[in-house]
Each structure stands twice: as C-alpha cells, then as structure tokens.
Amino acid sequence: MRRIRKTRSKDGKFRFSRSRFISLIILISVCAFSAWFFYEALYTQATDDWFESQAGISDRVSLPKDDAPHQAAMEWWYYNGHLSSESGKEFSFHYTVFLINNVIHHMVSHASLNDHQTGRHYKAQRRTAGNPSSNKENSFEFIQGDWHMMGGNGNDKLKIITDKFSLDLGLTNTQPPALHGGNGIIPLKDAGDSYYYSRTRMNAAGVIKIGDKTEKVTGISWFDHQWGEFLVGLLKWEWFSLQLDDGADVMIYQLRDKETNEPILYSGSISKHGKTETLLAKDFEVIPGKKWISNQSNIAYPTEWVINIPSKNINLSVKSINESNEFDAMLTTYNIYWEGAIKVQGSHTGQGFMELYYMDKMH
C-alpha cells in the first residue's frame, strides 16, 4: 500500500499535502455513504420495497424437494396450531420464518402464543442479517439463537424461547399435502404469481411455558409454505385456515388493492381424505361482521365472519377466540397485522386461524 505523502512546513510540523487531504475526505465520504446505504436497506426499507420482487413461475410444486429453501425474492414457512394441556387448558400459537433475498439478504421470525384462559397474547420477533438456513436436501433448518424451525416431508420441530413464553413442539403430518391452485401455483394478479402448498393437519406434541409454569400439550397444527417473485406490498388481504370436525380442511383468501380497496382475487382450496379441490370466487362468499378496533394502530379488524360454500353445503360462522391479536411487526417487517385463532360453528364445527392485513384505518 502506498503511503500518504506528508510535507514539512517552515515551522517544522508535518502536514498532509492538499491533494492527499482531499483524497482522504472523498474516501471517508464514500465509506460513510456505503454504510448509510446498507443500514437503510437492512433496517429502514419501506413496506412495499421489503416485499417487492417480480413474478416468475415455471414448474409445479414437487415434494419433499420443495420443502427446502429456494432462490426466491420472498419465501416463508408458517405454522399455526391449537393446543390442549393435560390439565385441560387451551392455547394457540403461530410461528413464521421469512427469507428475503433482495439487495440485502435477511431472515425474520414472528411468533405468538395465546393463553385462552387469561386472554393474554404473547408476541416476539427477530431479524437476522444474511441467510442462516442450512443447505439440506428436501428439508429446511433455521436457527436464530434459541429459536429453531426445522423439518421436511411432514416431520418438523419448532422451538421458541423468550423471557415471557416458550414453546417446544414436534409435528407429524397425517395426510397428503394440499397443492393450492391444483398444481401448487396461485395467481396474485398484478402482484405476480406464487408457489403455495399446505400440510393442513399435523399432529403436535410437546411443552409450552408461560412465566414459570410448564404445560405438556398436544394438538393440531397447520403448515404453509409459500415462495416466488411477487409484490405482496400492493395488497390487503383476509386469509382463513379451517380444520372442520368432519375431516375437511379449508383455505380461503381474499386479496384487495391496498390503495383503492377494490377486490382483486378470491380463491381457496378444500381438502378431505387426501383430495384437494380448488375454490374459485363463484364457489364461496365471505362476509365480515363485528369489528374490533386496535387502541394502538386504530385499525378496525373484523373478528367475526360468515363463510358459505354452497356446493359443499357449508355455512359457517367464525369468531376470534381473542380479539386483541394484533401483531406489531414494525421492528422487523415494517407492517402491522392481525393473527389469531378462531372458533367455527354453523353447519360444521371446528377450529382455525385467521390473518388480516390492512395497514390503514378502515371505517
């Protein structure tokens, strides 16, 4: 490396030459700008940009190969579940890992646990630079300190440890995966297209801990894996996963334009005994009822809905178990959404989960 030239002045002191001094200032400025750019990209990216990528779909979903991570701009692995303890207590949880591969690669995890006895909603989130997933064939493994999500081919493990709650579960699939859209590809209209499949009934067993109280639990979990090149930031949505007591499992989503609130796409799937059928907009209706308004965000979330699927003689009333289930993810994914367990009544009974993403005030 060349030395920076110094010259001796008449007073005997060493000084940088003018040209070297200017070069040093430019170098410092470039380094400072680079540091600022990477900070902005990693920590202050706007919601739309955080989700942004371009559509590109070619093949149908192939399992267990597609359990593993892909070279997609956006990808997530998502679980929800209903759990019962040996003492008869009821709980529900959700745990999601997002991989984002844009200018900066990073991983985000969201987790929550609901105590149905007390109505307490425990939440936690983490963000890690880079991609800490392991390159394993036909499987996935994500480790963020003492948070673990790993599995493949329907044999999975989840572990979350926080200062307020902990969860350690093993999950086993009980029936064939549901490939949404018929081949595992769903259209998102102007937002692009997405690969998407679910394991709709996974037996869950393990332990949860709230405070200093540990409970052995069993239950049923739902797993989603979705990836592709799409623009989720353009959309609002309502999403439902329903596990009916007669063995049918239903996934329904409604997409709307984020700016105009106009409907873009209604679609879904119904699975039973290993057979999955695609539901189009004409096949069902989803009607909002009572709303809960968040004191924090002032967003109004419908927490009661009517879901009708006439061709299947399904007429359901779904209701949140805990209305106060808003998840403030501004620290990690720069958004706010509602995620929680629901009760299912009507022509069929069962349980499920609901996700509502609006990000602005609804009236």
Tab-separated table of C-alpha atoms in Angstrom:
chain	number	residue	atom	x	y	z
A	1	MET	CA	0.000	0.000	0.000
A	2	ARG	CA	1.310	3.439	-0.893
A	3	ARG	CA	1.956	5.816	1.996
A	4	ILE	CA	0.123	9.123	2.193
A	5	ARG	CA	2.717	11.812	1.500
A	6	LYS	CA	3.438	14.294	4.258
A	7	THR	CA	5.424	17.508	3.863
A	8	ARG	CA	7.399	19.505	6.424
A	9	SER	CA	6.337	23.151	6.765
A	10	LYS	CA	8.546	26.039	7.721
A	11	ASP	CA	7.526	25.714	11.361
A	12	GLY	CA	8.820	22.144	11.380
A	13	LYS	CA	5.432	20.413	11.656
A	14	PHE	CA	4.244	17.656	9.328
A	15	ARG	CA	1.116	18.278	7.278
A	16	PHE	CA	-0.787	16.257	4.620
A	17	SER	CA	-0.406	17.596	1.115
A	18	ARG	CA	-3.585	19.270	-0.184
A	19	SER	CA	-4.234	16.594	-2.830
A	20	ARG	CA	-3.801	13.756	-0.341
A	21	PHE	CA	-6.091	15.502	2.125
A	22	ILE	CA	-8.841	15.877	-0.486
A	23	SER	CA	-8.469	12.205	-1.452
A	24	LEU	CA	-8.815	11.172	2.188
A	25	ILE	CA	-12.002	13.233	2.599
A	26	ILE	CA	-13.500	11.624	-0.523
A	27	LEU	CA	-12.631	8.139	0.767
A	28	ILE	CA	-14.250	8.827	4.130
A	29	SER	CA	-17.376	10.187	2.404
A	30	VAL	CA	-17.691	7.104	0.192
A	31	CYS	CA	-17.363	4.785	3.198
A	32	ALA	CA	-19.927	6.771	5.155
A	33	PHE	CA	-22.395	6.697	2.252
A	34	SER	CA	-21.917	2.942	1.812
A	35	ALA	CA	-22.550	2.333	5.492
A	36	TRP	CA	-25.676	4.502	5.357
A	37	PHE	CA	-26.943	2.689	2.231
A	38	PHE	CA	-26.623	-0.766	3.774
A	39	TYR	CA	-28.216	0.423	7.025
A	40	GLU	CA	-31.154	1.844	5.082
A	41	ALA	CA	-31.542	-1.316	3.013
A	42	LEU	CA	-31.407	-3.588	6.024
A	43	TYR	CA	-33.316	-1.650	8.672
A	44	THR	CA	-35.412	1.098	7.128
A	45	GLN	CA	-36.761	-0.400	3.919
A	46	ALA	CA	-40.343	0.642	3.166
A	47	THR	CA	-43.061	-1.983	3.454
A	48	ASP	CA	-43.706	-2.160	-0.286
A	49	ASP	CA	-39.993	-2.496	-1.072
A	50	TRP	CA	-39.471	-5.094	1.653
A	51	PHE	CA	-41.961	-7.399	-0.040
A	52	GLU	CA	-41.088	-6.427	-3.598
A	53	SER	CA	-39.941	-8.736	-6.394
A	54	GLN	CA	-41.110	-9.817	-9.847
A	55	ALA	CA	-43.287	-12.730	-10.902
A	56	GLY	CA	-41.706	-15.839	-12.387
A	57	ILE	CA	-43.400	-19.243	-12.260
A	58	SER	CA	-42.345	-22.288	-14.267
A	59	ASP	CA	-42.860	-25.669	-12.572
A	60	ARG	CA	-45.452	-27.266	-10.342
A	61	VAL	CA	-44.677	-27.942	-6.687
A	62	SER	CA	-42.726	-31.153	-6.107
A	63	LEU	CA	-42.470	-32.592	-2.593
A	64	PRO	CA	-40.479	-33.194	-0.482
A	65	LYS	CA	-37.936	-31.369	-2.696
A	66	ASP	CA	-39.753	-28.041	-2.392
A	67	ASP	CA	-39.745	-28.126	1.407
A	68	ALA	CA	-36.215	-26.722	1.094
A	69	PRO	CA	-35.426	-23.010	0.577
A	70	HIS	CA	-35.418	-21.586	-2.953
A	71	GLN	CA	-33.633	-18.744	-4.702
A	72	ALA	CA	-36.794	-16.663	-4.479
A	73	ALA	CA	-37.019	-12.990	-3.600
A	74	MET	CA	-39.668	-13.775	-0.967
A	75	GLU	CA	-40.305	-17.041	0.882
A	76	TRP	CA	-41.940	-18.060	4.131
A	77	TRP	CA	-42.653	-21.126	6.269
A	78	TYR	CA	-45.668	-20.657	8.530
A	79	TYR	CA	-47.308	-22.676	11.314
A	80	ASN	CA	-50.396	-22.155	13.398
A	81	GLY	CA	-51.967	-24.508	15.875
A	82	HIS	CA	-54.430	-25.256	18.647
A	83	LEU	CA	-53.027	-26.978	21.737
A	84	SER	CA	-54.568	-28.602	24.825
A	85	SER	CA	-52.722	-29.341	28.071
A	86	GLU	CA	-53.021	-32.404	30.287
A	87	SER	CA	-54.786	-30.165	32.822
A	88	GLY	CA	-57.440	-29.175	30.257
A	89	LYS	CA	-56.139	-25.712	29.363
A	90	GLU	CA	-56.335	-24.381	25.797
A	91	PHE	CA	-53.680	-22.458	23.869
A	92	SER	CA	-52.937	-21.400	20.297
A	93	PHE	CA	-49.743	-20.310	18.553
A	94	HIS	CA	-48.252	-19.115	15.303
A	95	TYR	CA	-44.622	-19.146	14.150
A	96	THR	CA	-43.340	-17.839	10.793
A	97	VAL	CA	-39.906	-17.580	9.199
A	98	PHE	CA	-39.454	-15.181	6.265
A	99	LEU	CA	-36.449	-15.258	3.928
A	100	ILE	CA	-35.929	-12.074	1.932
A	101	ASN	CA	-33.424	-12.095	-0.930
A	102	ASN	CA	-33.220	-8.570	-2.312
A	103	VAL	CA	-30.290	-6.139	-2.161
A	104	ILE	CA	-29.635	-7.392	1.352
A	105	HIS	CA	-30.362	-10.992	2.381
A	106	HIS	CA	-32.014	-11.378	5.767
A	107	MET	CA	-34.319	-13.597	7.794
A	108	VAL	CA	-37.222	-12.544	10.001
A	109	SER	CA	-39.176	-14.634	12.513
A	110	HIS	CA	-42.541	-13.864	14.128
A	111	ALA	CA	-44.034	-15.906	16.955
A	112	SER	CA	-47.037	-15.642	19.243
A	113	LEU	CA	-48.775	-17.683	21.921
A	114	ASN	CA	-52.325	-17.185	23.189
A	115	ASP	CA	-53.468	-18.332	26.613
A	116	HIS	CA	-57.206	-18.914	26.121
A	117	GLN	CA	-57.830	-18.981	29.872
A	118	THR	CA	-56.468	-15.499	30.577
A	119	GLY	CA	-56.790	-13.924	27.129
A	120	ARG	CA	-53.093	-12.988	27.215
A	121	HIS	CA	-51.403	-12.630	23.821
A	122	TYR	CA	-47.625	-13.122	23.952
A	123	LYS	CA	-45.594	-11.920	20.929
A	124	ALA	CA	-41.966	-11.935	19.843
A	125	GLN	CA	-39.980	-11.183	16.696
A	126	ARG	CA	-36.397	-11.382	15.464
A	127	ARG	CA	-34.435	-10.201	12.450
A	128	THR	CA	-31.061	-11.554	11.314
A	129	ALA	CA	-28.806	-10.344	8.515
A	130	GLY	CA	-27.855	-12.980	5.964
A	131	ASN	CA	-29.425	-16.384	5.450
A	132	PRO	CA	-28.848	-18.667	8.452
A	133	SER	CA	-30.662	-21.625	6.867
A	134	SER	CA	-28.835	-24.908	6.325
A	135	ASN	CA	-28.450	-26.271	2.790
A	136	LYS	CA	-30.179	-29.595	3.306
A	137	GLU	CA	-31.865	-31.573	0.558
A	138	ASN	CA	-35.658	-31.923	0.866
A	139	SER	CA	-35.762	-30.051	4.171
A	140	PHE	CA	-35.272	-26.755	5.969
A	141	GLU	CA	-33.482	-25.698	9.130
A	142	PHE	CA	-33.496	-22.175	10.553
A	143	ILE	CA	-31.656	-21.244	13.728
A	144	GLN	CA	-31.798	-17.803	15.327
A	145	GLY	CA	-30.145	-18.219	18.691
A	146	ASP	CA	-32.573	-20.272	20.786
A	147	TRP	CA	-35.291	-20.161	18.107
A	148	HIS	CA	-35.358	-23.227	15.863
A	149	MET	CA	-37.602	-24.238	12.956
A	150	MET	CA	-36.656	-27.399	11.106
A	151	GLY	CA	-38.293	-30.175	9.169
A	152	GLY	CA	-39.064	-31.850	5.897
A	153	ASN	CA	-41.574	-34.269	4.400
A	154	GLY	CA	-44.026	-33.548	7.206
A	155	ASN	CA	-41.790	-34.297	10.206
A	156	ASP	CA	-40.974	-30.971	11.823
A	157	LYS	CA	-39.718	-29.409	15.059
A	158	LEU	CA	-40.348	-25.944	16.488
A	159	LYS	CA	-38.572	-24.318	19.406
A	160	ILE	CA	-39.005	-20.768	20.713
A	161	ILE	CA	-37.584	-19.375	23.948
A	162	THR	CA	-38.401	-15.862	25.178
A	163	ASP	CA	-38.454	-14.233	28.599
A	164	LYS	CA	-42.270	-14.439	28.702
A	165	PHE	CA	-43.140	-17.679	26.904
A	166	SER	CA	-41.510	-20.746	25.390
A	167	LEU	CA	-42.633	-23.473	23.023
A	168	ASP	CA	-41.058	-26.819	22.070
A	169	LEU	CA	-43.106	-28.973	19.684
A	170	GLY	CA	-42.726	-31.941	17.393
A	171	LEU	CA	-45.143	-32.118	14.444
A	172	THR	CA	-46.090	-35.016	12.181
A	173	ASN	CA	-48.196	-34.797	9.029
A	174	THR	CA	-51.312	-37.014	8.915
A	175	GLN	CA	-52.429	-36.673	5.285
A	176	PRO	CA	-51.183	-35.667	1.817
A	177	PRO	CA	-50.219	-32.004	1.298
A	178	ALA	CA	-52.726	-29.661	-0.332
A	179	LEU	CA	-51.322	-28.073	-3.507
A	180	HIS	CA	-53.283	-24.842	-3.876
A	181	GLY	CA	-54.432	-23.877	-7.339
A	182	GLY	CA	-54.341	-27.541	-8.380
A	183	ASN	CA	-50.593	-27.677	-9.025
A	184	GLY	CA	-49.306	-25.551	-6.161
A	185	ILE	CA	-49.341	-22.254	-8.056
A	186	ILE	CA	-51.719	-19.390	-7.291
A	187	PRO	CA	-52.147	-16.121	-9.220
A	188	LEU	CA	-51.795	-12.804	-7.432
A	189	LYS	CA	-52.874	-10.772	-10.488
A	190	ASP	CA	-50.711	-7.647	-10.921
A	191	ALA	CA	-48.678	-8.672	-7.874
A	192	GLY	CA	-47.382	-11.752	-9.703
A	193	ASP	CA	-47.740	-15.465	-9.017
A	194	SER	CA	-46.718	-17.663	-6.108
A	195	TYR	CA	-45.919	-21.270	-5.277
A	196	TYR	CA	-48.101	-22.341	-2.358
A	197	TYR	CA	-48.895	-25.604	-0.568
A	198	SER	CA	-50.098	-26.587	2.910
A	199	ARG	CA	-49.947	-29.505	5.280
A	200	THR	CA	-53.351	-28.921	6.774
A	201	ARG	CA	-53.320	-31.391	9.690
A	202	MET	CA	-50.139	-32.073	11.597
A	203	ASN	CA	-50.268	-33.779	14.968
A	204	ALA	CA	-48.432	-31.647	17.519
A	205	ALA	CA	-46.966	-32.694	20.872
A	206	GLY	CA	-44.513	-31.110	23.284
A	207	VAL	CA	-44.389	-28.469	26.004
A	208	ILE	CA	-45.122	-24.780	26.398
A	209	LYS	CA	-44.032	-22.471	29.186
A	210	ILE	CA	-45.631	-19.213	30.327
A	211	GLY	CA	-43.746	-17.462	33.084
A	212	ASP	CA	-42.527	-20.246	35.366
A	213	LYS	CA	-45.410	-22.635	34.539
A	214	THR	CA	-44.731	-25.517	32.111
A	215	GLU	CA	-47.526	-27.497	30.457
A	216	LYS	CA	-47.390	-30.658	28.368
A	217	VAL	CA	-49.571	-30.153	25.294
A	218	THR	CA	-50.965	-31.934	22.250
A	219	GLY	CA	-52.994	-30.629	19.359
A	220	ILE	CA	-53.286	-29.972	15.624
A	221	SER	CA	-51.148	-27.631	13.558
A	222	TRP	CA	-51.458	-26.142	10.052
A	223	PHE	CA	-48.346	-25.563	7.910
A	224	ASP	CA	-47.988	-23.209	4.914
A	225	HIS	CA	-45.011	-22.793	2.599
A	226	GLN	CA	-45.124	-20.011	0.021
A	227	TRP	CA	-42.456	-18.501	-2.251
A	228	GLY	CA	-41.907	-16.737	-5.526
A	229	GLU	CA	-41.322	-13.392	-7.170
A	230	PHE	CA	-44.291	-11.246	-6.190
A	231	LEU	CA	-45.350	-7.839	-4.875
A	232	VAL	CA	-47.220	-8.537	-1.655
A	233	GLY	CA	-46.851	-4.894	-0.645
A	234	LEU	CA	-49.511	-3.944	-3.220
A	235	LEU	CA	-52.197	-5.912	-1.409
A	236	LYS	CA	-54.526	-6.122	1.554
A	237	TRP	CA	-55.972	-9.477	2.466
A	238	GLU	CA	-58.091	-11.749	4.629
A	239	TRP	CA	-56.871	-15.341	4.996
A	240	PHE	CA	-58.551	-18.267	6.753
A	241	SER	CA	-57.396	-21.804	7.556
A	242	LEU	CA	-60.217	-24.023	8.841
A	243	GLN	CA	-59.979	-27.558	10.234
A	244	LEU	CA	-63.527	-28.931	10.353
A	245	ASP	CA	-64.551	-31.745	12.659
A	246	ASP	CA	-65.809	-33.853	9.739
A	247	GLY	CA	-62.248	-34.060	8.371
A	248	ALA	CA	-62.464	-31.306	5.744
A	249	ASP	CA	-59.821	-28.563	5.720
A	250	VAL	CA	-60.472	-25.216	4.044
A	251	MET	CA	-58.098	-22.443	2.977
A	252	ILE	CA	-59.637	-19.200	1.702
A	253	TYR	CA	-58.032	-15.879	0.876
A	254	GLN	CA	-59.363	-12.568	-0.390
A	255	LEU	CA	-56.985	-10.055	-1.966
A	256	ARG	CA	-57.755	-6.360	-2.382
A	257	ASP	CA	-55.883	-3.395	-3.792
A	258	LYS	CA	-54.017	-1.640	-0.987
A	259	GLU	CA	-54.804	1.849	-2.296
A	260	THR	CA	-58.354	1.552	-3.679
A	261	ASN	CA	-59.637	-1.331	-1.515
A	262	GLU	CA	-61.122	-2.884	-4.690
A	263	PRO	CA	-61.343	-6.711	-4.833
A	264	ILE	CA	-58.559	-8.301	-6.865
A	265	LEU	CA	-58.892	-12.032	-6.299
A	266	TYR	CA	-60.884	-14.504	-4.219
A	267	SER	CA	-59.612	-18.085	-4.140
A	268	GLY	CA	-59.165	-21.115	-1.918
A	269	SER	CA	-58.980	-24.881	-1.512
A	270	ILE	CA	-60.888	-27.587	0.291
A	271	SER	CA	-59.207	-30.877	1.207
A	272	LYS	CA	-60.644	-34.120	2.551
A	273	HIS	CA	-59.233	-37.653	2.662
A	274	GLY	CA	-56.218	-36.609	0.631
A	275	LYS	CA	-58.183	-34.979	-2.200
A	276	THR	CA	-57.868	-31.223	-2.780
A	277	GLU	CA	-60.306	-29.121	-4.818
A	278	THR	CA	-59.745	-25.523	-5.889
A	279	LEU	CA	-62.355	-22.955	-4.888
A	280	LEU	CA	-62.966	-20.022	-7.230
A	281	ALA	CA	-64.650	-16.730	-6.369
A	282	LYS	CA	-68.055	-18.028	-7.514
A	283	ASP	CA	-67.785	-21.027	-5.172
A	284	PHE	CA	-67.886	-19.163	-1.854
A	285	GLU	CA	-68.700	-15.931	-0.066
A	286	VAL	CA	-67.002	-14.383	2.948
A	287	ILE	CA	-68.996	-11.738	4.844
A	288	PRO	CA	-67.471	-9.575	7.616
A	289	GLY	CA	-69.318	-8.976	10.874
A	290	LYS	CA	-68.352	-7.389	14.181
A	291	LYS	CA	-65.137	-5.345	14.195
A	292	TRP	CA	-62.518	-4.822	16.869
A	293	ILE	CA	-60.546	-1.547	16.786
A	294	SER	CA	-56.949	-1.570	17.959
A	295	ASN	CA	-56.098	1.080	20.543
A	296	GLN	CA	-52.529	1.094	19.271
A	297	SER	CA	-52.928	1.360	15.476
A	298	ASN	CA	-56.612	2.415	15.246
A	299	ILE	CA	-57.087	-0.263	12.592
A	300	ALA	CA	-60.522	-1.909	12.579
A	301	TYR	CA	-60.326	-5.695	12.177
A	302	PRO	CA	-63.474	-7.778	11.532
A	303	THR	CA	-63.179	-10.558	14.108
A	304	GLU	CA	-66.453	-12.307	13.208
A	305	TRP	CA	-67.246	-13.644	9.716
A	306	VAL	CA	-69.740	-15.744	7.808
A	307	ILE	CA	-68.235	-18.186	5.286
A	308	ASN	CA	-70.529	-20.002	2.851
A	309	ILE	CA	-69.561	-22.705	0.333
A	310	PRO	CA	-72.981	-23.641	-1.182
A	311	SER	CA	-71.784	-26.551	-3.356
A	312	LYS	CA	-70.471	-28.297	-0.245
A	313	ASN	CA	-73.443	-27.351	1.957
A	314	ILE	CA	-71.056	-25.457	4.204
A	315	ASN	CA	-72.437	-22.419	6.066
A	316	LEU	CA	-70.101	-21.292	8.802
A	317	SER	CA	-69.882	-18.650	11.469
A	318	VAL	CA	-66.303	-17.972	12.566
A	319	LYS	CA	-65.307	-15.882	15.558
A	320	SER	CA	-61.969	-14.922	17.075
A	321	ILE	CA	-61.090	-16.567	20.379
A	322	ASN	CA	-59.188	-13.454	21.458
A	323	GLU	CA	-59.991	-10.177	19.690
A	324	SER	CA	-56.820	-8.453	20.826
A	325	ASN	CA	-54.468	-10.309	18.484
A	326	GLU	CA	-52.774	-7.501	16.587
A	327	PHE	CA	-49.105	-8.168	15.802
A	328	ASP	CA	-46.988	-5.022	15.557
A	329	ALA	CA	-44.079	-6.033	13.317
A	330	MET	CA	-42.767	-2.558	12.542
A	331	LEU	CA	-39.392	-3.525	14.024
A	332	THR	CA	-38.844	-6.383	11.567
A	333	THR	CA	-41.153	-6.378	8.534
A	334	TYR	CA	-42.415	-2.786	8.821
A	335	ASN	CA	-46.076	-3.747	8.980
A	336	ILE	CA	-48.933	-4.495	11.372
A	337	TYR	CA	-51.405	-7.360	11.030
A	338	TRP	CA	-53.951	-9.409	12.969
A	339	GLU	CA	-53.207	-13.107	13.513
A	340	GLY	CA	-55.182	-15.417	15.773
A	341	ALA	CA	-57.230	-18.499	16.483
A	342	ILE	CA	-60.927	-18.745	15.579
A	343	LYS	CA	-63.862	-20.949	16.566
A	344	VAL	CA	-66.008	-22.475	13.820
A	345	GLN	CA	-69.768	-23.075	14.207
A	346	GLY	CA	-72.788	-23.484	11.932
A	347	SER	CA	-73.406	-26.355	9.521
A	348	HIS	CA	-69.997	-27.670	10.606
A	349	THR	CA	-67.915	-27.219	13.739
A	350	GLY	CA	-64.182	-26.974	14.030
A	351	GLN	CA	-61.274	-24.663	14.615
A	352	GLY	CA	-58.990	-22.495	12.590
A	353	PHE	CA	-56.834	-19.407	12.221
A	354	MET	CA	-57.332	-16.021	10.615
A	355	GLU	CA	-54.895	-13.429	9.273
A	356	LEU	CA	-55.987	-9.876	8.419
A	357	TYR	CA	-53.648	-7.391	6.780
A	358	TYR	CA	-54.898	-3.840	6.174
A	359	MET	CA	-52.184	-1.423	7.380
A	360	ASP	CA	-54.524	1.562	7.258
A	361	LYS	CA	-57.663	2.694	9.051
A	362	MET	CA	-60.894	1.054	7.960
A	363	HIS	CA	-64.317	2.517	8.664
